[in-house]
Short mmCIF file of C-alpha atoms in Angstrom, two decimals:
data_model
loop_
_atom_site.label_atom_id
_atom_site.label_comp_id
_atom_site.label_asym_id
_atom_site.label_seq_id
_atom_site.Cartn_x
_atom_site.Cartn_y
_atom_site.Cartn_z
CA MET U 1 2.79 -39.26 -17.61
CA ASN U 2 6.53 -38.88 -17.82
CA ALA U 3 8.25 -35.86 -16.31
CA PRO U 4 9.29 -33.23 -18.89
CA PRO U 5 12.91 -33.46 -20.11
CA PHE U 6 13.52 -29.81 -19.25
CA ARG U 7 13.88 -27.93 -15.98
CA GLU U 8 10.78 -25.99 -14.92
CA HIS U 9 10.57 -22.78 -12.99
CA PRO U 10 9.49 -23.63 -9.40
CA GLN U 11 6.52 -21.24 -9.63
CA ARG U 12 5.27 -22.33 -13.06
CA GLU U 13 2.35 -24.45 -11.82
CA GLU U 14 1.30 -21.79 -9.33
CA LEU U 15 1.24 -19.13 -12.06
CA VAL U 16 -0.81 -21.35 -14.36
CA ARG U 17 -3.31 -22.07 -11.56
CA GLU U 18 -3.61 -18.32 -10.96
CA LEU U 19 -4.99 -17.91 -14.50
CA HIS U 20 -7.91 -20.18 -13.57
CA ALA U 21 -8.45 -18.93 -10.02
CA ARG U 22 -11.78 -17.43 -8.93
CA ALA U 23 -13.73 -18.82 -11.83
CA SER U 24 -17.42 -17.88 -11.84
CA GLU U 25 -20.03 -20.46 -10.89
CA PRO U 26 -22.70 -21.31 -13.48
CA LEU U 27 -25.99 -19.87 -12.21
CA ARG U 28 -29.57 -20.30 -13.34
CA PRO U 29 -32.55 -18.32 -12.06
CA PRO U 30 -34.45 -18.29 -9.79
CA ILE U 31 -31.66 -17.92 -7.26
CA ARG U 32 -30.98 -15.75 -4.24
CA ILE U 33 -27.52 -14.70 -3.11
CA SER U 34 -26.11 -13.12 0.04
CA GLN U 35 -22.50 -12.00 -0.26
CA ILE U 36 -20.17 -10.36 2.25
CA ALA U 37 -16.62 -9.05 1.88
CA VAL U 38 -14.57 -9.07 5.08
CA VAL U 39 -11.38 -7.06 5.57
CA SER U 40 -9.22 -9.43 7.60
CA GLY U 41 -5.70 -8.29 6.64
CA GLU U 42 -2.89 -9.79 4.64
CA HIS U 43 -1.85 -12.29 7.32
CA ALA U 44 -5.24 -13.81 8.17
CA PHE U 45 -5.25 -16.49 5.46
CA GLU U 46 -5.18 -19.46 7.81
CA SER U 47 -7.75 -18.02 10.22
CA ASP U 48 -10.13 -17.30 7.31
CA ARG U 49 -9.73 -20.83 5.95
CA ALA U 50 -10.15 -22.37 9.39
CA HIS U 51 -13.34 -20.37 9.99
CA LEU U 52 -14.82 -21.61 6.71
CA ALA U 53 -13.79 -25.18 7.61
CA ALA U 54 -15.70 -24.82 10.90
CA LEU U 55 -18.86 -23.83 9.00
CA CYS U 56 -18.46 -26.76 6.61
CA ALA U 57 -18.08 -29.12 9.56
CA ARG U 58 -21.29 -27.80 11.16
CA LYS U 59 -23.35 -27.90 7.96
CA GLY U 60 -21.97 -31.10 6.44
CA GLY U 61 -19.91 -29.53 3.65
CA THR U 62 -16.44 -30.33 2.35
CA ALA U 63 -13.72 -28.29 4.06
CA PRO U 64 -11.25 -26.30 1.93
CA ALA U 65 -7.90 -27.91 1.18
CA ALA U 66 -4.73 -26.60 2.81
CA GLY U 67 -3.43 -23.60 0.90
CA ALA U 68 -6.65 -23.15 -1.11
CA LYS U 69 -7.59 -19.58 -2.06
CA GLN U 70 -11.04 -20.50 -3.38
CA HIS U 71 -13.53 -23.10 -2.28
CA VAL U 72 -17.13 -24.02 -3.09
CA ALA U 73 -19.08 -26.25 -0.70
CA ASP U 74 -22.61 -27.67 -0.71
CA LEU U 75 -24.22 -27.17 2.68
CA GLY U 76 -27.39 -29.14 1.95
CA GLY U 77 -28.70 -27.19 -1.03
CA LEU U 78 -27.21 -23.96 0.27
CA PHE U 79 -23.91 -23.32 -1.45
CA VAL U 80 -21.03 -21.23 -0.17
CA LYS U 81 -18.27 -19.88 -2.36
CA TRP U 82 -15.23 -18.55 -0.47
CA GLU U 83 -12.43 -16.51 -2.04
CA ARG U 84 -9.30 -15.21 -0.38
CA HIS U 85 -7.81 -11.97 -1.74
CA THR U 86 -4.82 -9.87 -0.70
CA GLU U 87 -6.38 -8.01 2.22
CA PHE U 88 -9.91 -9.36 2.33
CA CYS U 89 -11.93 -12.50 1.80
CA SER U 90 -15.44 -12.92 0.45
CA TYR U 91 -18.25 -15.35 1.23
CA MET U 92 -21.06 -15.87 -1.28
CA PHE U 93 -24.05 -17.92 -0.06
CA PHE U 94 -26.65 -18.90 -2.67
CA ARG U 95 -29.61 -21.22 -3.02
CA ARG U 96 -31.62 -21.98 -6.13
CA ALA U 97 -35.33 -22.06 -5.27
CA HIS U 98 -38.52 -20.31 -6.19
CA PHE U 99 -39.50 -17.29 -4.13
CA SER U 100 -42.28 -14.74 -4.11
CA ASP U 101 -40.46 -11.80 -2.48
CA PRO U 102 -36.85 -11.39 -3.67
CA PHE U 103 -35.53 -10.04 -0.37
CA GLU U 104 -37.74 -11.72 2.20
CA ARG U 105 -35.85 -14.23 4.38
CA PRO U 106 -32.50 -13.96 2.54
CA VAL U 107 -30.21 -16.98 2.48
CA ILE U 108 -27.80 -15.40 4.97
CA GLU U 109 -30.39 -16.25 7.64
CA GLU U 110 -29.60 -19.95 7.12
CA ILE U 111 -26.07 -19.36 8.36
CA PRO U 112 -25.54 -19.68 12.17
CA SER U 113 -25.48 -16.22 13.72
CA ASP U 114 -22.67 -17.14 16.11
CA TRP U 115 -20.49 -18.18 13.15
CA LEU U 116 -21.21 -14.85 11.46
CA ALA U 117 -20.37 -12.97 14.66
CA GLU U 118 -16.98 -14.69 14.88
CA ILE U 119 -15.82 -14.07 11.29
CA PRO U 120 -12.19 -12.85 11.41
CA GLY U 121 -11.99 -9.23 10.39
CA GLU U 122 -14.64 -6.61 9.69
CA VAL U 123 -17.40 -6.70 7.09
CA LEU U 124 -16.95 -3.89 4.57
CA SER U 125 -19.45 -4.90 1.90
CA ALA U 126 -22.66 -6.94 2.17
CA ILE U 127 -25.30 -7.37 -0.51
CA HIS U 128 -28.39 -9.46 -1.29
CA ILE U 129 -28.90 -10.31 -4.95
CA ALA U 130 -32.14 -11.77 -6.29
CA PHE U 131 -31.83 -13.31 -9.75
CA VAL U 132 -35.25 -13.90 -11.33
CA GLN U 133 -36.32 -15.64 -14.54
CA LYS U 134 -37.14 -13.96 -17.77
CA GLU U 135 -40.76 -15.00 -17.31
CA ALA U 136 -41.07 -13.33 -13.92
CA GLU U 137 -43.62 -10.56 -13.96
CA LEU U 138 -42.07 -7.50 -12.38
CA PRO U 139 -43.92 -4.22 -11.76
CA ASP U 140 -42.80 -0.90 -13.14
CA ASN U 141 -39.77 0.92 -11.75
CA ASN U 142 -41.73 2.98 -9.21
CA GLU U 143 -43.42 -0.11 -7.83
CA ILE U 144 -40.10 -2.00 -7.72
CA SER U 145 -38.67 0.84 -5.67
CA LEU U 146 -41.64 0.82 -3.27
CA ARG U 147 -41.83 -2.97 -2.87
CA TYR U 148 -38.20 -3.99 -2.75
CA PHE U 149 -36.06 -0.89 -2.08
CA ASN U 150 -38.07 1.04 0.55
CA GLY U 151 -38.95 3.72 -1.97
CA ASN U 152 -35.32 4.72 -2.59
CA ALA U 153 -34.22 6.23 -5.88
CA LEU U 154 -33.11 3.45 -8.20
CA THR U 155 -30.22 3.05 -10.56
CA GLY U 156 -30.49 0.47 -13.27
CA ASN U 157 -29.69 -0.51 -16.78
CA ALA U 158 -29.44 -3.38 -19.17
CA VAL U 159 -26.18 -5.35 -19.14
CA ALA U 160 -24.52 -8.06 -21.22
CA GLY U 161 -25.81 -6.60 -24.44
CA GLY U 162 -29.38 -6.42 -23.16
CA LYS U 163 -29.51 -10.03 -21.91
CA ALA U 164 -30.09 -8.98 -18.30
CA MET U 165 -31.64 -6.06 -16.42
CA ILE U 166 -30.42 -4.70 -13.08
CA TRP U 167 -32.04 -2.54 -10.40
CA ALA U 168 -30.12 -1.29 -7.34
CA ASP U 169 -30.20 1.57 -4.84
CA PHE U 170 -26.66 1.25 -3.33
CA ARG U 171 -28.03 1.90 0.18
CA LEU U 172 -27.90 -0.02 3.44
CA HIS U 173 -31.24 -1.46 4.51
CA SER U 174 -32.40 -2.42 7.98
CA ASP U 175 -30.26 -5.58 8.02
CA HIS U 176 -27.20 -3.53 6.89
CA PHE U 177 -27.16 -5.25 3.51
CA SER U 178 -27.59 -3.48 0.19
CA ARG U 179 -29.85 -4.95 -2.47
CA MET U 180 -29.71 -5.71 -6.17
CA LEU U 181 -32.44 -7.20 -8.35
CA VAL U 182 -31.37 -8.92 -11.59
CA GLN U 183 -33.70 -10.27 -14.26
CA ASP U 184 -32.54 -12.79 -16.83
CA ARG U 185 -33.35 -11.78 -20.41
CA GLY U 186 -31.48 -14.43 -22.37
CA LEU U 187 -28.30 -15.36 -20.43
CA ASP U 188 -26.95 -18.89 -20.45
CA ASP U 189 -25.72 -20.41 -17.18
CA ARG U 190 -22.05 -19.52 -17.65
CA HIS U 191 -22.74 -16.00 -18.85
CA ALA U 192 -25.17 -15.51 -15.96
CA GLY U 193 -22.51 -16.64 -13.48
CA ARG U 194 -19.95 -14.22 -14.92
CA THR U 195 -22.44 -11.35 -14.87
CA ILE U 196 -23.39 -11.95 -11.22
CA GLN U 197 -19.71 -12.26 -10.26
CA ARG U 198 -18.91 -8.96 -11.98
CA LEU U 199 -21.74 -7.25 -10.11
CA ILE U 200 -20.48 -8.63 -6.81
CA GLU U 201 -16.89 -7.62 -7.57
CA LEU U 202 -18.12 -4.17 -8.61
CA ASN U 203 -19.77 -3.76 -5.22
CA ASN U 204 -16.74 -5.08 -3.30
CA TYR U 205 -14.12 -3.06 -5.15
CA ARG U 206 -16.26 0.08 -4.92
CA ALA U 207 -16.25 -0.21 -1.12
CA LEU U 208 -12.54 -1.03 -0.98
CA ALA U 209 -11.64 1.91 -3.24
CA LEU U 210 -13.54 4.29 -0.95
CA LEU U 211 -11.55 3.13 2.10
CA ALA U 212 -8.95 5.77 1.30
CA LEU U 213 -11.45 8.65 1.42
CA PRO U 214 -11.65 9.02 5.24
CA THR U 215 -7.84 8.90 5.35
CA ALA U 216 -7.59 11.63 2.72
CA ILE U 217 -10.13 13.86 4.49
CA GLU U 218 -8.35 13.35 7.81
CA MET U 219 -4.89 14.21 6.51
CA MET U 220 -5.80 17.24 4.37
CA PRO U 221 -5.86 19.79 7.27
CA ARG U 222 -2.47 18.60 8.49
CA LEU U 223 -1.04 18.80 4.98
CA ARG U 224 -2.32 22.37 4.76
CA ASP U 225 -0.57 23.22 8.07
CA ILE U 226 2.68 21.66 6.81
CA ASP U 227 2.34 23.63 3.57
CA GLU U 228 2.02 26.89 5.51
CA SER U 229 4.98 25.98 7.73
CA LEU U 230 7.15 25.27 4.70
CA ALA U 231 6.12 28.61 3.23
CA ASP U 232 7.11 30.33 6.49
CA VAL U 233 10.55 28.67 6.45
CA SER U 234 11.04 29.76 2.82
CA ALA U 235 10.00 33.33 3.63
CA ARG U 236 12.41 33.52 6.56
CA MET U 237 15.22 32.24 4.37
CA ALA U 238 14.50 34.93 1.76
CA ASP U 239 14.07 37.78 4.28
CA GLN U 240 17.46 39.40 4.84
CA SER U 241 16.18 41.24 7.92
CA ASP U 242 15.06 38.03 9.62
CA HIS U 243 17.52 36.95 12.30
CA THR U 244 16.34 33.37 12.74
CA SER U 245 19.42 31.18 12.79
CA ASP U 246 20.05 28.60 10.10
CA ALA U 247 20.27 25.94 12.79
CA GLU U 248 16.75 26.77 13.98
CA LEU U 249 15.36 26.81 10.44
CA LEU U 250 17.05 23.51 9.68
CA GLY U 251 15.57 22.00 12.85
CA ARG U 252 12.05 23.10 11.89
CA LEU U 253 12.51 21.82 8.35
CA SER U 254 13.78 18.45 9.58
CA GLN U 255 10.73 18.10 11.82
CA LEU U 256 8.37 18.93 8.95
CA SER U 257 10.13 16.48 6.62
CA ALA U 258 9.90 13.75 9.24
CA GLU U 259 6.18 14.40 9.64
CA ILE U 260 5.62 14.24 5.88
CA GLU U 261 7.42 10.91 5.73
CA SER U 262 5.39 9.63 8.68
CA ILE U 263 2.13 10.53 6.93
CA ALA U 264 3.36 8.93 3.70
CA ALA U 265 4.29 5.71 5.53
CA ARG U 266 0.78 5.49 6.98
CA THR U 267 -1.15 6.32 3.81
CA SER U 268 0.87 5.33 0.72
CA TYR U 269 -0.37 1.72 0.73
CA ARG U 270 -4.00 2.76 1.16
CA PHE U 271 -3.85 5.31 -1.66
CA ALA U 272 -2.10 2.88 -4.01
CA ALA U 273 -4.66 0.18 -3.21
CA SER U 274 -7.49 2.66 -3.75
CA ARG U 275 -6.21 3.48 -7.24
CA ALA U 276 -5.93 -0.21 -8.08
CA TYR U 277 -9.45 -0.98 -6.80
CA TYR U 278 -10.92 1.96 -8.70
CA GLN U 279 -9.32 0.67 -11.89
CA LEU U 280 -10.96 -2.69 -11.20
CA VAL U 281 -14.32 -0.94 -10.72
CA ARG U 282 -13.92 0.76 -14.10
CA GLN U 283 -12.93 -2.55 -15.68
CA ARG U 284 -15.96 -4.38 -14.26
CA LEU U 285 -18.26 -1.64 -15.58
CA ARG U 286 -16.77 -2.09 -19.05
CA ASP U 287 -17.12 -5.87 -18.79
CA LEU U 288 -20.80 -5.56 -17.88
CA ARG U 289 -21.51 -3.72 -21.16
CA THR U 290 -24.16 -1.49 -19.66
CA SER U 291 -26.76 0.38 -21.67
CA ARG U 292 -29.41 2.90 -20.64
CA THR U 293 -33.03 1.82 -20.36
CA ASP U 294 -36.31 2.85 -18.73
CA ASN U 295 -35.05 6.38 -18.03
CA LEU U 296 -33.12 5.20 -14.96
CA LEU U 297 -29.77 6.57 -13.88
CA THR U 298 -27.28 3.96 -15.06
CA ILE U 299 -24.95 2.21 -12.64
CA ASP U 300 -21.85 3.49 -14.41
CA GLY U 301 -23.31 7.00 -14.35
CA PHE U 302 -23.98 6.68 -10.63
CA ILE U 303 -20.45 5.38 -9.98
CA ASP U 304 -18.90 8.20 -12.01
CA ARG U 305 -20.95 10.90 -10.28
CA ARG U 306 -20.44 9.63 -6.73
CA MET U 307 -17.08 7.90 -6.78
CA GLY U 308 -15.34 10.29 -9.18
CA PRO U 309 -15.11 13.20 -6.70
CA ALA U 310 -14.12 10.84 -3.88
CA MET U 311 -11.30 9.32 -5.93
CA ALA U 312 -10.23 12.81 -7.03
CA THR U 313 -9.98 13.80 -3.36
CA CYS U 314 -7.81 10.77 -2.62
CA GLU U 315 -5.63 11.46 -5.64
CA SER U 316 -5.32 15.11 -4.64
CA ALA U 317 -4.24 14.18 -1.12
CA ASP U 318 -1.67 11.69 -2.41
CA THR U 319 -0.33 14.18 -4.98
CA ARG U 320 -0.15 16.99 -2.44
CA GLN U 321 1.68 14.75 0.00
CA GLU U 322 4.27 13.88 -2.65
CA ALA U 323 4.57 17.54 -3.70
CA LEU U 324 5.19 18.60 -0.09
CA ALA U 325 7.90 15.96 0.26
CA GLN U 326 9.64 17.25 -2.87
CA ARG U 327 9.22 20.87 -1.76
CA ALA U 328 10.70 20.13 1.65
CA ALA U 329 13.63 18.42 -0.06
CA ARG U 330 14.25 21.48 -2.28
CA ILE U 331 14.06 23.89 0.68
CA GLY U 332 16.40 21.60 2.60
CA SER U 333 18.89 21.65 -0.25
CA LEU U 334 18.82 25.46 -0.39
CA LEU U 335 19.17 25.76 3.37
CA ARG U 336 22.05 23.29 3.48
CA ALA U 337 23.74 25.22 0.65
CA ARG U 338 23.37 28.43 2.67
CA VAL U 339 24.79 26.73 5.74
CA GLU U 340 27.72 25.41 3.71
CA VAL U 341 28.43 28.90 2.33
CA GLY U 342 28.35 30.27 5.87
CA LEU U 343 30.76 27.56 6.97
CA GLU U 344 33.07 28.41 4.10
CA HIS U 345 33.08 32.06 5.20
CA GLN U 346 33.85 30.98 8.75
CA ASN U 347 36.64 28.73 7.53
CA ARG U 348 38.07 31.59 5.45
CA ASP U 349 38.04 33.92 8.48
CA LEU U 350 39.61 31.19 10.57
CA LEU U 351 42.38 30.69 8.01
CA ASP U 352 42.99 34.44 7.87
CA SER U 353 43.26 34.50 11.65
CA MET U 354 45.65 31.56 11.59
CA ASN U 355 47.78 33.29 8.94
CA GLU U 356 47.95 36.44 11.07
CA ARG U 357 49.00 34.41 14.10
CA ALA U 358 51.62 32.67 11.96
CA ARG U 359 53.03 36.05 10.88
CA VAL U 360 53.22 37.19 14.49
CA GLN U 361 54.88 33.97 15.48
CA LEU U 362 57.36 34.42 12.63
CA LYS U 363 58.26 37.90 13.86
CA LEU U 364 58.66 36.60 17.38
CA GLN U 365 60.77 33.77 16.07
CA GLU U 366 63.02 36.19 14.17
CA THR U 367 63.37 38.26 17.33
CA VAL U 368 64.24 35.16 19.30
CA GLU U 369 66.76 34.19 16.62
CA GLY U 370 68.54 37.56 17.01
CA LEU U 371 68.69 37.14 20.78
CA SER U 372 69.91 33.59 20.29
CA VAL U 373 72.80 34.82 18.05
CA VAL U 374 73.77 37.39 20.68
CA ALA U 375 73.65 34.85 23.50
CA ILE U 376 75.59 32.21 21.58
CA SER U 377 78.13 34.81 20.44
CA TYR U 378 78.59 35.98 24.06
CA TYR U 379 79.41 32.48 25.29
CA ALA U 380 81.55 31.78 22.21
CA VAL U 381 83.60 34.97 22.75
CA GLY U 382 84.07 33.92 26.38
CA LEU U 383 85.45 30.58 25.21
CA VAL U 384 87.78 32.41 22.79
CA GLY U 385 89.00 34.56 25.70
CA TYR U 386 89.85 31.48 27.73
CA VAL U 387 91.77 30.05 24.78
CA LEU U 388 93.71 33.31 24.32
CA LYS U 389 94.60 33.45 28.00
CA ALA U 390 95.85 29.89 27.86
CA ILE U 391 98.02 30.80 24.85
CA LYS U 392 99.42 33.85 26.70
CA ASP U 393 100.32 31.68 29.71
CA THR U 394 102.52 29.58 27.47
CA GLY U 395 104.81 32.62 27.05
CA VAL U 396 103.45 34.00 23.83
CA SER U 397 103.27 37.77 23.79
CA LEU U 398 99.59 38.43 23.26
CA ASN U 399 97.16 41.24 24.09
CA VAL U 400 94.23 39.14 25.28
CA GLY U 401 91.75 42.02 25.49
CA LEU U 402 92.51 43.25 21.98
CA ALA U 403 92.34 39.76 20.48
CA THR U 404 89.07 39.07 22.29
CA GLY U 405 87.55 42.26 21.00
CA ILE U 406 88.61 41.49 17.45
CA SER U 407 87.04 38.03 17.73
CA VAL U 408 83.59 39.38 18.66
CA PRO U 409 82.40 40.34 15.13
CA VAL U 410 83.99 37.24 13.64
CA VAL U 411 82.25 34.95 16.15
CA ALA U 412 78.94 36.79 15.73
CA ILE U 413 79.08 36.41 11.94
CA LEU U 414 79.93 32.72 12.20
CA VAL U 415 77.11 32.10 14.72
CA TRP U 416 74.55 33.97 12.58
CA PHE U 417 75.63 32.04 9.50
CA GLY U 418 75.38 28.72 11.34
CA VAL U 419 71.91 29.45 12.77
CA HIS U 420 70.53 30.43 9.36
CA ARG U 421 72.05 27.39 7.72
CA ILE U 422 70.39 25.13 10.29
CA LYS U 423 67.06 26.96 9.74
CA ARG U 424 67.26 26.48 5.95
CA SER U 425 68.03 22.82 6.42
CA VAL U 426 65.01 22.29 8.69
CA VAL U 427 62.64 24.17 6.31
CA LYS U 428 63.89 22.15 3.35
CA ASN U 429 63.31 18.86 5.18
CA GLU U 430 59.74 19.93 6.06
CA LYS U 431 59.04 20.78 2.41
CA ASP U 432 60.45 17.43 1.27
#
């Protein structure tokens, strides 16, 4: 096919492929599934893919292609579906075969234990799902609980418009897997695959959303301490009788603000991810189209009752953290304004002191100017006396003493006038 005549965005093909990524596998009962979700981090893509390739090599399956984010391989009748997500990857192992006990000898036992032990990351979610035919004769709910769920209280409901029935207890059993029993009641292969995938994603995203809860519980006491410290700083600022310096208050406030930012840097990603995962949980519940049946607590009712308070705690911690950051910023603004006002008062006092010193210097300068006029006049009169004596020596009849005395006020006036004229000239030049 010829290349298009237009220029394409370099990410166009990648974005189109993303629309078709993680498609569900067509499934037909009876089938048993073991699925695990492993938190391996955002930078473990290659190690996850390499680990799956090692399993495929050992079991005779096709290894994933370079850069693949999803891969399905046939390991001799046992299938593995691998998906890589942002911070975790999932492995779904399934085999279609008849079975008498849904959870006896699950398919995960066919996977080498050493390979499971070396999976990069940490397993956060693990579940066994048994998908039985419509014709399968299942006992009543109490007997299902006793036989397959160790007598635990069950949640369950019809899904997909009544075309499937689900039973689950959302507990860890002796192998540290949870269990879910699904009965087909009219699903086709594609619809069955989508329903099973939604149930698996519901379980994974539920666990991932709850990851923020321990963080929220851990940080709440420290947030309460910071809140009380901020209140103490505010009270000291408002108390006129408190003598704590502004510098000390500003130091305490800066330390509290830095601690709030440190907590936010450690938790903001987790809280944001928790909100996103919880939205996905809610979306998967809507997609399942659950309906109540057999007087069991429904899965969506269980999720709302148990996850709702946990998510509210996480949201409260995140909101309180943001509120403390804004409060610290407001207190900081007020304290800096008070410091600036204090500095303005200090600057005003300093200017007043400088003006007073300038007035003193001016008086001293005027005194020095008077002494300078006297001194200059004294030397000028002396020079006049020498001139008069020289004139008398030429034979001119002249009373030198009288003439010198008469010259004193004249010389003094001329000197004073000259000094003031020079002063005015200098002041004018400075102003210019």
